[in-house]
PDB file of C-alpha atoms in Angstrom:
ATOM      1  CA  MET A   1       0.000   0.000   0.000  1.00  0.00           C
ATOM      2  CA  THR A   2       2.898   2.349  -0.770  1.00  0.00           C
ATOM      3  CA  ASN A   3       0.611   4.543  -2.894  1.00  0.00           C
ATOM      4  CA  LEU A   4      -1.084   5.641   0.328  1.00  0.00           C
ATOM      5  CA  TYR A   5       1.999   7.414   1.651  1.00  0.00           C
ATOM      6  CA  PHE A   6       1.709  10.611  -0.378  1.00  0.00           C
ATOM      7  CA  PRO A   7      -2.096  11.085  -0.031  1.00  0.00           C
ATOM      8  CA  ILE A   8      -1.912  10.462   3.738  1.00  0.00           C
ATOM      9  CA  CYS A   9       0.915  12.993   4.097  1.00  0.00           C
ATOM     10  CA  ALA A  10      -1.101  15.476   2.019  1.00  0.00           C
ATOM     11  CA  LEU A  11      -4.183  14.828   4.173  1.00  0.00           C
ATOM     12  CA  PHE A  12      -2.201  15.453   7.350  1.00  0.00           C
ATOM     13  CA  VAL A  13      -0.646  18.701   6.061  1.00  0.00           C
ATOM     14  CA  SER A  14      -3.902  20.047   4.604  1.00  0.00           C
ATOM     15  CA  SER A  15      -5.824  19.222   7.799  1.00  0.00           C
ATOM     16  CA  LEU A  16      -3.222  21.030   9.886  1.00  0.00           C
ATOM     17  CA  LEU A  17      -3.290  24.086   7.613  1.00  0.00           C
ATOM     18  CA  ILE A  18      -7.093  24.254   7.714  1.00  0.00           C
ATOM     19  CA  LEU A  19      -7.084  23.964  11.502  1.00  0.00           C
ATOM     20  CA  ILE A  20      -4.534  26.762  11.918  1.00  0.00           C
ATOM     21  CA  PHE A  21      -5.884  29.039   9.201  1.00  0.00           C
ATOM     22  CA  PHE A  22      -9.583  28.923  10.055  1.00  0.00           C
ATOM     23  CA  THR A  23      -9.086  29.204  13.827  1.00  0.00           C
ATOM     24  CA  LYS A  24      -7.172  32.483  13.457  1.00  0.00           C
ATOM     25  CA  GLN A  25      -8.669  35.886  12.832  1.00  0.00           C
ATOM     26  CA  ARG A  26      -8.277  36.636   9.135  1.00  0.00           C
ATOM     27  CA  ALA A  27      -8.281  39.709   6.940  1.00  0.00           C
ATOM     28  CA  ASN A  28     -11.470  39.916   4.861  1.00  0.00           C
ATOM     29  CA  ILE A  29      -9.810  40.419   1.463  1.00  0.00           C
ATOM     30  CA  ILE A  30      -9.948  38.693  -1.929  1.00  0.00           C
ATOM     31  CA  ASP A  31      -6.670  36.784  -1.817  1.00  0.00           C
ATOM     32  CA  THR A  32      -7.443  35.381   1.647  1.00  0.00           C
ATOM     33  CA  LYS A  33     -10.821  34.122   0.414  1.00  0.00           C
ATOM     34  CA  ILE A  34      -9.190  32.475  -2.606  1.00  0.00           C
ATOM     35  CA  TYR A  35      -6.578  30.847  -0.379  1.00  0.00           C
ATOM     36  CA  SER A  36      -9.410  29.402   1.721  1.00  0.00           C
ATOM     37  CA  GLY A  37     -10.683  27.704  -1.448  1.00  0.00           C
ATOM     38  CA  LEU A  38      -7.208  26.291  -2.132  1.00  0.00           C
ATOM     39  CA  LEU A  39      -7.054  24.773   1.353  1.00  0.00           C
ATOM     40  CA  ILE A  40     -10.533  23.239   1.211  1.00  0.00           C
ATOM     41  CA  THR A  41     -10.101  21.687  -2.251  1.00  0.00           C
ATOM     42  CA  ASN A  42      -6.698  20.280  -1.306  1.00  0.00           C
ATOM     43  CA  PHE A  43      -8.148  18.722   1.847  1.00  0.00           C
ATOM     44  CA  LEU A  44     -11.038  17.140  -0.095  1.00  0.00           C
ATOM     45  CA  ASP A  45      -8.660  15.840  -2.765  1.00  0.00           C
ATOM     46  CA  ALA A  46      -6.293  14.305  -0.190  1.00  0.00           C
ATOM     47  CA  LEU A  47      -9.220  12.731   1.678  1.00  0.00           C
ATOM     48  CA  LEU A  48     -10.802  11.296  -1.459  1.00  0.00           C
ATOM     49  CA  GLY A  49      -7.405  10.124  -2.752  1.00  0.00           C
ATOM     50  CA  THR A  50      -6.759   8.242   0.468  1.00  0.00           C
ATOM     51  CA  LEU A  51     -10.201   6.610   0.331  1.00  0.00           C
ATOM     52  CA  ILE A  52      -9.740   5.702  -3.341  1.00  0.00           C
ATOM     53  CA  ILE A  53      -6.426   3.936  -2.820  1.00  0.00           C
ATOM     54  CA  TYR A  54      -7.594   2.173   0.349  1.00  0.00           C
ATOM     55  CA  THR A  55     -10.755   0.963  -1.404  1.00  0.00           C
ATOM     56  CA  ALA A  56      -8.718  -0.202  -4.400  1.00  0.00           C
ATOM     57  CA  TYR A  57      -6.541  -2.375  -2.196  1.00  0.00           C
ATOM     58  CA  LYS A  58      -9.415  -3.797  -0.183  1.00  0.00           C
ATOM     59  CA  ASN A  59     -11.938  -4.300  -2.972  1.00  0.00           C
ATOM     60  CA  PRO A  60     -10.561  -3.640  -6.489  1.00  0.00           C
ATOM     61  CA  THR A  61     -13.925  -4.234  -8.174  1.00  0.00           C
ATOM     62  CA  SER A  62     -15.972  -2.009  -5.883  1.00  0.00           C
ATOM     63  CA  ILE A  63     -18.361   0.470  -7.541  1.00  0.00           C
ATOM     64  CA  TRP A  64     -17.147   2.999  -4.972  1.00  0.00           C
ATOM     65  CA  LEU A  65     -13.905   3.345  -6.915  1.00  0.00           C
ATOM     66  CA  GLN A  66     -15.802   4.880  -9.824  1.00  0.00           C
ATOM     67  CA  ILE A  67     -17.878   7.116  -7.543  1.00  0.00           C
ATOM     68  CA  LEU A  68     -14.923   8.355  -5.483  1.00  0.00           C
ATOM     69  CA  ASN A  69     -12.875   9.092  -8.592  1.00  0.00           C
ATOM     70  CA  ARG A  70     -15.772  11.028 -10.111  1.00  0.00           C
ATOM     71  CA  LEU A  71     -15.947  13.114  -6.922  1.00  0.00           C
ATOM     72  CA  ASP A  72     -12.186  13.612  -6.829  1.00  0.00           C
ATOM     73  CA  PHE A  73     -11.680  14.861 -10.388  1.00  0.00           C
ATOM     74  CA  PRO A  74     -13.384  18.276  -9.840  1.00  0.00           C
ATOM     75  CA  GLN A  75     -11.044  18.976  -6.905  1.00  0.00           C
ATOM     76  CA  TYR A  76      -8.064  19.166  -9.297  1.00  0.00           C
ATOM     77  CA  LEU A  77      -9.992  21.551 -11.521  1.00  0.00           C
ATOM     78  CA  LEU A  78     -11.071  23.766  -8.623  1.00  0.00           C
ATOM     79  CA  TRP A  79      -7.594  23.906  -7.092  1.00  0.00           C
ATOM     80  CA  THR A  80      -5.922  24.991 -10.332  1.00  0.00           C
ATOM     81  CA  TRP A  81      -8.758  27.496 -10.888  1.00  0.00           C
ATOM     82  CA  PHE A  82      -8.280  29.024  -7.432  1.00  0.00           C
ATOM     83  CA  PHE A  83      -4.535  29.150  -8.007  1.00  0.00           C
ATOM     84  CA  PHE A  84      -5.026  30.966 -11.325  1.00  0.00           C
ATOM     85  CA  LEU A  85      -7.391  33.497  -9.711  1.00  0.00           C
ATOM     86  CA  TYR A  86      -4.909  34.029  -6.894  1.00  0.00           C
ATOM     87  CA  ILE A  87      -1.956  34.639  -9.237  1.00  0.00           C
ATOM     88  CA  PHE A  88      -4.055  36.930 -11.447  1.00  0.00           C
ATOM     89  CA  HIS A  89      -5.151  38.920  -8.404  1.00  0.00           C
ATOM     90  CA  ILE A  90      -1.742  39.431  -6.777  1.00  0.00           C
ATOM     91  CA  SER A  91       0.071  40.099 -10.052  1.00  0.00           C
ATOM     92  CA  ASN A  92      -2.368  42.714 -11.372  1.00  0.00           C
ATOM     93  CA  GLN A  93      -3.156  44.758  -8.278  1.00  0.00           C
ATOM     94  CA  ASN A  94      -3.334  48.526  -8.837  1.00  0.00           C
ATOM     95  CA  ARG A  95      -3.542  47.997 -12.579  1.00  0.00           C
ATOM     96  CA  LYS A  96      -6.368  48.677 -15.008  1.00  0.00           C
ATOM     97  CA  ILE A  97      -6.560  44.996 -15.967  1.00  0.00           C
ATOM     98  CA  HIS A  98      -7.540  44.077 -12.389  1.00  0.00           C
ATOM     99  CA  LYS A  99     -10.947  45.716 -12.882  1.00  0.00           C
ATOM    100  CA  HIS A 100     -11.811  42.706 -15.061  1.00  0.00           C
ATOM    101  CA  TYR A 101     -11.282  40.279 -12.165  1.00  0.00           C
ATOM    102  CA  ASN A 102     -15.008  39.868 -11.461  1.00  0.00           C
ATOM    103  CA  LYS A 103     -15.695  39.092 -15.120  1.00  0.00           C
ATOM    104  CA  ILE A 104     -12.889  36.536 -15.241  1.00  0.00           C
ATOM    105  CA  TYR A 105     -14.178  34.977 -12.019  1.00  0.00           C
ATOM    106  CA  LYS A 106     -17.697  34.735 -13.450  1.00  0.00           C
ATOM    107  CA  TYR A 107     -16.778  33.369 -16.884  1.00  0.00           C
ATOM    108  CA  THR A 108     -14.244  30.834 -15.611  1.00  0.00           C
ATOM    109  CA  GLY A 109     -16.789  29.714 -13.013  1.00  0.00           C
ATOM    110  CA  ILE A 110     -19.254  28.971 -15.823  1.00  0.00           C
ATOM    111  CA  ILE A 111     -16.514  27.066 -17.682  1.00  0.00           C
ATOM    112  CA  ASN A 112     -15.848  25.041 -14.526  1.00  0.00           C
ATOM    113  CA  ILE A 113     -19.489  23.987 -14.331  1.00  0.00           C
ATOM    114  CA  PHE A 114     -19.385  22.850 -17.966  1.00  0.00           C
ATOM    115  CA  VAL A 115     -16.089  20.965 -17.496  1.00  0.00           C
ATOM    116  CA  THR A 116     -17.312  19.342 -14.274  1.00  0.00           C
ATOM    117  CA  VAL A 117     -20.373  17.989 -16.080  1.00  0.00           C
ATOM    118  CA  LEU A 118     -18.137  16.593 -18.838  1.00  0.00           C
ATOM    119  CA  VAL A 119     -15.783  15.002 -16.319  1.00  0.00           C
ATOM    120  CA  LEU A 120     -18.705  13.394 -14.491  1.00  0.00           C
ATOM    121  CA  ILE A 121     -20.304  11.871 -17.601  1.00  0.00           C
ATOM    122  CA  LEU A 122     -17.342  11.014 -19.870  1.00  0.00           C
ATOM    123  CA  PRO A 123     -15.878   7.500 -19.562  1.00  0.00           C
ATOM    124  CA  PHE A 124     -12.625   6.581 -17.873  1.00  0.00           C
ATOM    125  CA  GLU A 125     -10.909   3.398 -16.743  1.00  0.00           C
ATOM    126  CA  ILE A 126      -9.002   2.438 -13.617  1.00  0.00           C
ATOM    127  CA  VAL A 127      -5.785   0.446 -13.760  1.00  0.00           C
ATOM    128  CA  ASN A 128      -5.203  -1.486 -10.553  1.00  0.00           C
ATOM    129  CA  LYS A 129      -2.491  -4.129 -10.768  1.00  0.00           C
ATOM    130  CA  ASN A 130       0.877  -4.904  -9.193  1.00  0.00           C
ATOM    131  CA  ASN A 131       0.167  -2.439  -6.354  1.00  0.00           C
ATOM    132  CA  VAL A 132      -0.187   0.368  -8.913  1.00  0.00           C
ATOM    133  CA  MET A 133      -3.436   2.264  -9.443  1.00  0.00           C
ATOM    134  CA  TYR A 134      -4.272   5.197 -11.691  1.00  0.00           C
ATOM    135  CA  ALA A 135      -7.121   6.411 -13.905  1.00  0.00           C
ATOM    136  CA  PHE A 136      -7.066   7.213 -17.610  1.00  0.00           C
ATOM    137  CA  GLY A 137      -9.574   7.916 -20.362  1.00  0.00           C
ATOM    138  CA  THR A 138     -11.563  10.726 -21.954  1.00  0.00           C
ATOM    139  CA  SER A 139     -12.761  12.112 -18.632  1.00  0.00           C
ATOM    140  CA  VAL A 140      -9.234  12.303 -17.223  1.00  0.00           C
ATOM    141  CA  ASN A 141      -7.808  13.832 -20.419  1.00  0.00           C
ATOM    142  CA  THR A 142     -10.505  16.534 -20.425  1.00  0.00           C
ATOM    143  CA  LEU A 143      -9.729  17.309 -16.811  1.00  0.00           C
ATOM    144  CA  TYR A 144      -5.976  17.574 -17.431  1.00  0.00           C
ATOM    145  CA  ILE A 145      -6.464  19.839 -20.461  1.00  0.00           C
ATOM    146  CA  PHE A 146      -8.431  22.446 -18.525  1.00  0.00           C
ATOM    147  CA  CYS A 147      -6.152  22.187 -15.483  1.00  0.00           C
ATOM    148  CA  ALA A 148      -3.207  22.805 -17.809  1.00  0.00           C
ATOM    149  CA  MET A 149      -4.996  25.859 -19.250  1.00  0.00           C
ATOM    150  CA  TYR A 150      -5.338  27.390 -15.782  1.00  0.00           C
ATOM    151  CA  LEU A 151      -1.692  26.652 -14.993  1.00  0.00           C
ATOM    152  CA  ILE A 152      -0.611  28.197 -18.302  1.00  0.00           C
ATOM    153  CA  GLY A 153      -2.734  31.250 -17.457  1.00  0.00           C
ATOM    154  CA  SER A 154      -0.951  31.503 -14.104  1.00  0.00           C
ATOM    155  CA  LEU A 155       2.421  31.225 -15.855  1.00  0.00           C
ATOM    156  CA  LEU A 156       1.472  34.004 -18.297  1.00  0.00           C
ATOM    157  CA  CYS A 157       0.529  36.264 -15.383  1.00  0.00           C
ATOM    158  CA  VAL A 158       3.964  35.616 -13.883  1.00  0.00           C
ATOM    159  CA  ILE A 159       5.780  36.296 -17.159  1.00  0.00           C
ATOM    160  CA  ILE A 160       3.864  39.505 -17.885  1.00  0.00           C
ATOM    161  CA  ASN A 161       4.405  40.816 -14.352  1.00  0.00           C
ATOM    162  CA  TYR A 162       7.840  39.312 -13.678  1.00  0.00           C
ATOM    163  CA  LYS A 163       9.276  42.629 -12.439  1.00  0.00           C
ATOM    164  CA  LYS A 164       6.665  42.851  -9.721  1.00  0.00           C
ATOM    165  CA  LEU A 165       6.963  39.184  -8.766  1.00  0.00           C
ATOM    166  CA  ILE A 166      10.724  39.245  -8.153  1.00  0.00           C
ATOM    167  CA  ASN A 167      10.120  38.731  -4.463  1.00  0.00           C
ATOM    168  CA  LYS A 168      10.666  35.756  -2.196  1.00  0.00           C
ATOM    169  CA  LYS A 169       7.045  35.844  -1.019  1.00  0.00           C
ATOM    170  CA  TYR A 170       5.970  34.724  -4.498  1.00  0.00           C
ATOM    171  CA  ALA A 171       7.902  31.474  -4.099  1.00  0.00           C
ATOM    172  CA  PRO A 172       4.678  29.374  -4.468  1.00  0.00           C
ATOM    173  CA  VAL A 173       4.363  30.531  -8.072  1.00  0.00           C
ATOM    174  CA  TYR A 174       7.828  29.336  -8.988  1.00  0.00           C
ATOM    175  CA  ALA A 175       7.494  26.196  -6.853  1.00  0.00           C
ATOM    176  CA  LEU A 176       4.315  25.176  -8.675  1.00  0.00           C
ATOM    177  CA  ILE A 177       5.954  25.674 -12.074  1.00  0.00           C
ATOM    178  CA  ILE A 178       8.903  23.502 -11.062  1.00  0.00           C
ATOM    179  CA  PHE A 179       6.713  20.819  -9.508  1.00  0.00           C
ATOM    180  CA  ALA A 180       4.423  20.790 -12.545  1.00  0.00           C
ATOM    181  CA  PHE A 181       7.348  19.723 -14.720  1.00  0.00           C
ATOM    182  CA  VAL A 182       8.483  17.213 -12.095  1.00  0.00           C
ATOM    183  CA  ILE A 183       5.013  15.648 -11.904  1.00  0.00           C
ATOM    184  CA  ALA A 184       4.737  15.495 -15.706  1.00  0.00           C
ATOM    185  CA  PHE A 185       8.066  13.665 -15.883  1.00  0.00           C
ATOM    186  CA  VAL A 186       7.246  11.300 -13.003  1.00  0.00           C
ATOM    187  CA  ARG A 187       3.841  10.461 -14.475  1.00  0.00           C
ATOM    188  CA  THR A 188       5.470   9.411 -17.735  1.00  0.00           C
ATOM    189  CA  VAL A 189       7.954   7.197 -15.898  1.00  0.00           C
ATOM    190  CA  ASN A 190       5.611   5.857 -13.201  1.00  0.00           C
ATOM    191  CA  PRO A 191       1.883   6.652 -13.701  1.00  0.00           C
ATOM    192  CA  GLY A 192       1.000   4.928 -10.450  1.00  0.00           C
ATOM    193  CA  LEU A 193       2.993   7.330  -8.268  1.00  0.00           C
ATOM    194  CA  LEU A 194       0.324   9.717  -6.967  1.00  0.00           C
ATOM    195  CA  LEU A 195       2.114  12.985  -6.207  1.00  0.00           C
ATOM    196  CA  ILE A 196      -0.508  15.575  -7.128  1.00  0.00           C
ATOM    197  CA  SER A 197      -2.208  15.807  -3.708  1.00  0.00           C
ATOM    198  CA  ALA A 198       1.153  16.067  -1.959  1.00  0.00           C
ATOM    199  CA  VAL A 199       2.338  18.828  -4.309  1.00  0.00           C
ATOM    200  CA  MET A 200      -0.893  20.774  -3.812  1.00  0.00           C
ATOM    201  CA  ALA A 201      -0.471  20.513  -0.043  1.00  0.00           C
ATOM    202  CA  TYR A 202       3.176  21.575  -0.281  1.00  0.00           C
ATOM    203  CA  ILE A 203       2.260  24.644  -2.362  1.00  0.00           C
ATOM    204  CA  ASP A 204      -0.441  25.588   0.168  1.00  0.00           C
ATOM    205  CA  LEU A 205       2.123  25.174   2.944  1.00  0.00           C
ATOM    206  CA  ILE A 206       4.624  27.461   1.199  1.00  0.00           C
ATOM    207  CA  MET A 207       1.895  30.039   0.620  1.00  0.00           C
ATOM    208  CA  PHE A 208       0.931  29.959   4.290  1.00  0.00           C
ATOM    209  CA  PHE A 209       4.467  30.843   5.376  1.00  0.00           C
ATOM    210  CA  THR A 210       5.192  33.384   2.621  1.00  0.00           C
ATOM    211  CA  ILE A 211       2.015  35.147   1.463  1.00  0.00           C
ATOM    212  CA  GLU A 212      -1.063  34.040   3.376  1.00  0.00           C
ATOM    213  CA  ASN A 213      -0.058  33.925   7.035  1.00  0.00           C
ATOM    214  CA  PRO A 214      -3.144  35.331   8.856  1.00  0.00           C
ATOM    215  CA  ASP A 215      -1.034  37.268  11.368  1.00  0.00           C
ATOM    216  CA  VAL A 216       0.985  38.945   8.630  1.00  0.00           C
ATOM    217  CA  LYS A 217      -2.194  39.759   6.701  1.00  0.00           C
ATOM    218  CA  MET A 218      -3.739  41.381   9.771  1.00  0.00           C
ATOM    219  CA  ILE A 219      -0.583  43.433  10.335  1.00  0.00           C
ATOM    220  CA  GLU A 220      -0.620  44.549   6.691  1.00  0.00           C
ATOM    221  CA  GLN A 221      -4.294  45.494   6.998  1.00  0.00           C
ATOM    222  CA  LEU A 222      -3.579  47.498  10.174  1.00  0.00           C
ATOM    223  CA  GLU A 223      -0.656  49.257   8.482  1.00  0.00           C
ATOM    224  CA  ASN A 224      -2.861  50.154   5.501  1.00  0.00           C
ATOM    225  CA  ALA A 225      -5.536  51.493   7.865  1.00  0.00           C
ATOM    226  CA  LYS A 226      -2.866  53.519   9.701  1.00  0.00           C
ATOM    227  CA  ASP A 227      -1.566  54.966   6.421  1.00  0.00           C
ATOM    228  CA  GLN A 228      -5.078  55.952   5.390  1.00  0.00           C
ATOM    229  CA  ALA A 229      -5.687  57.551   8.783  1.00  0.00           C
ATOM    230  CA  ASP A 230      -2.402  59.489   8.500  1.00  0.00           C
ATOM    231  CA  LYS A 231      -3.352  60.714   5.028  1.00  0.00           C
ATOM    232  CA  ALA A 232      -6.785  61.789   6.265  1.00  0.00           C
ATOM    233  CA  ASN A 233      -5.200  63.573   9.230  1.00  0.00           C
ATOM    234  CA  ARG A 234      -2.738  65.409   6.964  1.00  0.00           C
ATOM    235  CA  ALA A 235      -5.571  66.395   4.617  1.00  0.00           C
ATOM    236  CA  LYS A 236      -7.556  67.724   7.586  1.00  0.00           C
ATOM    237  CA  THR A 237      -4.544  69.693   8.827  1.00  0.00           C
ATOM    238  CA  ASP A 238      -3.930  71.180   5.380  1.00  0.00           C
ATOM    239  CA  PHE A 239      -7.596  72.103   5.067  1.00  0.00           C
ATOM    240  CA  LEU A 240      -7.675  73.842   8.469  1.00  0.00           C
ATOM    241  CA  SER A 241      -4.430  75.664   7.682  1.00  0.00           C
ATOM    242  CA  SER A 242      -5.794  76.843   4.352  1.00  0.00           C
ATOM    243  CA  MET A 243      -9.111  77.925   5.881  1.00  0.00           C
ATOM    244  CA  SER A 244      -7.287  79.765   8.660  1.00  0.00           C
ATOM    245  CA  HIS A 245      -5.262  81.661   6.081  1.00  0.00           C
ATOM    246  CA  GLU A 246      -8.354  82.471   4.008  1.00  0.00           C
ATOM    247  CA  ILE A 247     -10.175  83.776   7.075  1.00  0.00           C
ATOM    248  CA  ARG A 248      -7.250  85.845   8.358  1.00  0.00           C
ATOM    249  CA  THR A 249      -6.871  87.715   5.073  1.00  0.00           C
ATOM    250  CA  PRO A 250     -10.294  89.469   5.120  1.00  0.00           C
ATOM    251  CA  LEU A 251     -10.110  89.908   8.906  1.00  0.00           C
ATOM    252  CA  ASN A 252      -6.832  91.800   8.557  1.00  0.00           C
ATOM    253  CA  ALA A 253      -8.446  94.035   5.943  1.00  0.00           C
ATOM    254  CA  ILE A 254     -11.430  94.686   8.236  1.00  0.00           C
ATOM    255  CA  MET A 255      -9.130  95.490  11.171  1.00  0.00           C
ATOM    256  CA  GLY A 256      -7.271  97.886   8.875  1.00  0.00           C
ATOM    257  CA  PHE A 257     -10.477  99.824   8.197  1.00  0.00           C
TER     258      PHE A 257
END
């Protein structure tokens, strides 16, 4: 049951991240909400992956293998979608293109519904022999195509905004790109080695310690609020100074008379 090692590790890491992240006070901003989606989909994928492999070893002909795989496929799609939205958001902040975020969110959400329906109804087969198990077929190929499109979209966002993303806190972006190539190579050599859940959990873990730490987000939000308060205070001071000057000018003239 060596195939269980990676999904169980991913399940442990994702469960720990969810416990820490959702028990802390969080900033109510877009990227934090997207990161919540990344954590939840990774947890569901790791849980379903563990159940799939365990069921395959215990009862290889069980109908539950088909059902669990059907439920697991959309988690890959949703995770790559959330990752694309996250990269698009952080790489296009304070730019005109970011005003289209809501449209992109809406249209890609509609695409996800369409792809999910295809993945649920298209055929696929499960290979389960010599302690190796993996799925292949039209359903899986459709899923991988759209996941690849979201990852390519994330890569384009990085390339277009590379000057802004030259920062160690954007390590998850580069880590995912590297791991994507590693997974592609490993899958060609050993299709039965299930690394995707573990990689997703590892990316979420890197993001937690570089970009999405709730404490750091709260500090950033407090600093932004402080800056806005300072600007408002300076504007008030300038206004009062200007008004004082404008009032003194006619008063001096009146006193002169």
